[in-house]
Coordinates of C-alpha atoms and ligand atoms in Angstrom, one line a residue:
X1 CA 12.5 -9.7 18.2
X2 CA 13.0 -12.7 15.9
X3 CA 16.6 -13.3 14.9
X4 CA 16.3 -12.7 11.2
X5 CA 15.0 -9.1 11.9
X6 CA 18.1 -8.1 13.9
X7 CA 20.3 -7.6 10.9
X8 CA 17.7 -7.2 8.1
X9 CA 19.4 -6.3 4.8
X10 CA 18.3 -3.1 3.2
X11 CA 16.3 -3.1 0.0
X12 CA 15.2 0.6 0.0
X13 CA 16.7 3.1 2.5
X14 CA 14.6 5.6 4.5
X15 CA 15.7 8.7 2.6
X16 CA 15.0 7.1 -0.8
X17 CA 11.5 6.2 0.4
X18 CA 10.7 9.7 1.6
X19 CA 12.1 11.3 -1.5
X20 CA 10.0 9.1 -3.8
X21 CA 6.9 9.7 -1.6
X22 CA 7.4 13.4 -2.0
X23 CA 7.4 13.0 -5.8
X24 CA 4.2 11.0 -5.7
X25 CA 2.5 13.5 -3.3
X26 CA 3.3 16.3 -5.7
X27 CA 1.9 14.3 -8.6
X28 CA -1.3 13.6 -6.7
X29 CA -1.7 17.4 -5.9
X30 CA -1.3 18.2 -9.6
X31 CA -3.8 15.6 -10.7
X32 CA -6.6 16.4 -8.3
X33 CA -6.0 20.1 -8.5
X34 CA -7.5 21.0 -5.1
X35 CA -10.5 18.7 -5.3
X36 CA -11.3 16.8 -2.1
X37 CA -10.4 13.1 -2.0
X38 CA -11.2 10.2 0.3
X39 CA -8.0 8.3 1.1
X40 CA -8.6 4.7 2.0
X41 CA -5.6 3.3 3.8
X42 CA -5.4 -0.5 3.8
X43 CA -4.5 -1.8 7.3
X44 CA -2.1 -2.6 8.6
X45 CA 0.8 -2.4 6.3
X46 CA -0.1 0.8 4.5
X47 CA -0.4 2.9 7.6
X48 CA 3.2 4.1 7.4
X49 CA 3.1 4.9 3.7
X50 CA -0.3 6.7 4.1
X51 CA 0.8 8.9 6.9
X52 CA 4.0 10.0 5.1
X53 CA 2.1 10.5 1.8
X54 CA -0.8 12.5 3.0
X55 CA 1.4 14.8 5.1
X56 CA 3.3 15.7 2.0
X57 CA 0.1 16.4 0.0
X58 CA -1.8 19.7 -0.1
X59 CA -4.9 18.0 -1.5
X60 CA -7.6 18.1 1.2
X61 CA -8.4 14.5 2.4
X62 CA -10.9 12.5 4.4
X63 CA -9.2 9.4 5.8
X64 CA -10.8 6.0 5.8
X65 CA -9.3 2.7 6.7
X66 CA -10.1 -0.8 5.5
X67 CA -8.6 -4.1 6.4
X68 CA -8.5 -7.0 4.0
X69 CA -6.9 -10.3 4.8
X70 CA -5.2 -12.6 2.3
X71 CA -2.0 -13.7 3.9
X72 CA -0.9 -15.6 7.0
X73 CA 2.8 -15.7 7.5
X74 CA 4.6 -15.7 4.1
X75 CA 2.0 -18.0 2.5
X76 CA -1.0 -16.8 0.5
X77 CA -4.1 -18.6 1.5
X78 CA -5.9 -17.2 -1.6
X79 CA -8.9 -16.3 0.5
X80 CA -10.0 -12.7 1.0
X81 CA -12.2 -11.2 3.7
X82 CA -13.1 -7.7 4.7
X83 CA -12.1 -7.4 8.3
X84 CA -12.8 -3.7 8.6
X85 CA -15.1 -1.9 6.2
X86 CA -15.6 1.8 5.4
X87 CA -17.2 4.1 8.0
X88 CA -18.6 6.5 5.4
X89 CA -20.3 6.4 2.1
X90 CA -18.0 7.0 -0.9
X91 CA -20.7 7.6 -3.5
X92 CA -19.8 10.5 -5.8
X93 CA -16.4 11.0 -4.1
X94 CA -12.9 10.9 -5.5
X95 CA -11.4 7.9 -3.9
X96 CA -7.7 7.1 -3.6
X97 CA -6.8 3.6 -2.3
X98 CA -3.4 3.6 -0.6
X99 CA -1.8 0.1 -0.3
X100 CA 1.6 -1.1 0.8
X101 CA 2.3 -3.7 -1.9
X102 CA 0.8 -5.4 -4.9
X103 CA 1.9 -9.0 -5.3
X104 CA -0.4 -11.3 -7.1
X105 CA -2.9 -8.4 -7.6
X106 CA -5.8 -10.4 -6.0
X107 CA -6.3 -8.0 -3.0
X108 CA -6.3 -4.8 -5.1
X109 CA -8.5 -6.3 -7.8
X110 CA -11.0 -7.5 -5.2
X111 CA -10.9 -4.1 -3.5
X112 CA -11.3 -2.2 -6.8
X113 CA -14.4 -4.2 -7.7
X114 CA -15.9 -3.8 -4.2
X115 CA -15.3 0.0 -4.1
X116 CA -16.5 0.5 -7.8
X117 CA -19.8 -1.0 -6.8
X118 CA -20.3 1.9 -4.4
X119 CA -20.2 4.4 -7.3
X120 CA -17.4 6.8 -6.4
X121 CA -16.8 9.8 -8.7
X122 CA -13.3 8.5 -9.4
X123 CA -11.2 5.6 -8.1
X124 CA -7.4 5.5 -8.2
X125 CA -4.7 3.4 -6.6
X126 CA -1.4 4.3 -5.0
X127 CA 1.0 1.6 -4.0
X128 CA 4.4 1.7 -2.3
X129 CA 5.9 -1.4 -3.8
X130 CA 5.1 -3.4 -6.9
X131 CA 6.3 -7.0 -6.9
X132 CA 5.5 -7.2 -10.6
X133 CA 7.1 -10.6 -11.3
X134 CA 4.4 -12.3 -9.2
X135 CA 1.3 -10.8 -10.8
X136 CA -1.6 -13.1 -11.5
X137 CA -4.4 -10.5 -11.9
X138 CA -3.8 -7.3 -13.8
X139 CA -4.6 -4.1 -11.9
X140 CA -4.1 -0.6 -13.2
X141 CA -1.9 1.3 -10.8
X142 CA -2.2 5.1 -10.9
X143 CA 0.7 5.9 -8.5
X144 CA 3.6 3.6 -7.8
X145 CA 6.7 4.3 -5.7
X146 CA 8.9 1.3 -6.3
X147 CA 9.1 -1.8 -8.4
X148 CA 10.7 -4.5 -6.3
X149 CA 12.2 -8.0 -7.0
X150 CA 10.4 -11.1 -5.8
X151 CA 11.7 -11.0 -2.2
X152 CA 9.7 -11.1 1.0
X153 CA 10.0 -7.5 2.3
X154 CA 9.9 -6.4 5.9
X155 CA 9.9 -2.9 7.5
X156 CA 8.3 0.4 6.8
X157 CA 4.9 -1.2 7.4
X158 CA 5.7 -4.6 6.1
X159 CA 5.6 -7.5 8.6
X160 CA 6.6 -11.0 8.9
X161 CA 4.1 -12.6 11.2
X162 CA 3.2 -9.2 12.6
X163 CA 6.8 -8.3 13.4
X164 CA 9.1 -5.7 11.9
X165 CA 6.6 -3.1 10.8
X166 CA 8.5 -0.2 12.6
X167 CA 11.8 -0.9 11.0
X168 CA 12.3 2.5 9.2
X169 CA 13.6 1.1 5.9
X170 CA 12.3 -1.6 3.5
X171 CA 14.4 -4.7 4.2
X172 CA 14.1 -8.2 2.9
X173 CA 14.3 -11.7 4.2
X174 CA 17.3 -13.7 2.9
X175 CA 16.5 -17.1 1.6
Ligands
IMP1 P1 -1.8 -9.8 -3.3 O1 -3.2 -9.9 -3.1 O2 -1.1 -11.0 -3.7 O3 -1.4 -8.6 -4.3 O4 -1.1 -9.4 -1.9 C1 -1.1 -8.2 -1.3 C2 -0.9 -8.4 0.2 O5 0.1 -9.4 0.5 C3 -0.3 -7.2 0.7 O6 -1.3 -6.3 1.2 C4 0.6 -7.7 1.9 O7 -0.2 -7.7 3.1 C5 0.9 -9.1 1.5 N1 2.3 -9.2 1.0 C6 2.7 -9.5 -0.2 N2 4.1 -9.6 -0.3 C7 4.5 -9.2 0.9 C8 5.9 -9.1 1.4 O8 6.9 -9.2 0.7 N3 6.0 -8.7 2.7 C9 4.9 -8.5 3.5 N4 3.6 -8.6 3.1 C10 3.4 -9.0 1.8
MG2 MG1 -1.7 -5.6 3.1

């Protein structure tokens, strides 16, 4: 393990994450009112959030995964590629995109355009963390767990060079 992950300071503790996800899960259940939805989890970071969220929901789901790349290390390259696309058609379906974090907004804005072009019945976005201070492209977020300061977060799915994802809380790298 890299040194800086050994004593990673806590930004949001485990219990607080789970409590907030429960609130969002209940809100989603109320909003969809028993209709089926396709949950698209954005690999790899959102896996942890997705699993905890959908297990707390009563809404029936079909799970899809996509992988988009925009980052290497802590620097944004600005370039986006679909590394893993949908396995099934989403036309006429209620789609909920589950993402770990919105930073500049480029990833979610790109995804929203891409998924809209496939004519879903509805398209909503759930994010775990919103780094609102860094937004460059506006994206409407339907469900948001936490607004966070402009810090590089690690843990609960977030990585620094592919490390630290299984740290159970959301921590941050000190400057
Ligand atoms: P955006 O396109 O700038 O909104 O960036 C979104 C993507 O950047 C996320 O899906 C993450 O993979 C990555 N990212 C942004 N901030 C962080 C962070 O603090 N820790 C880990 N990954 C991050
Ligand atoms: Mg990501």
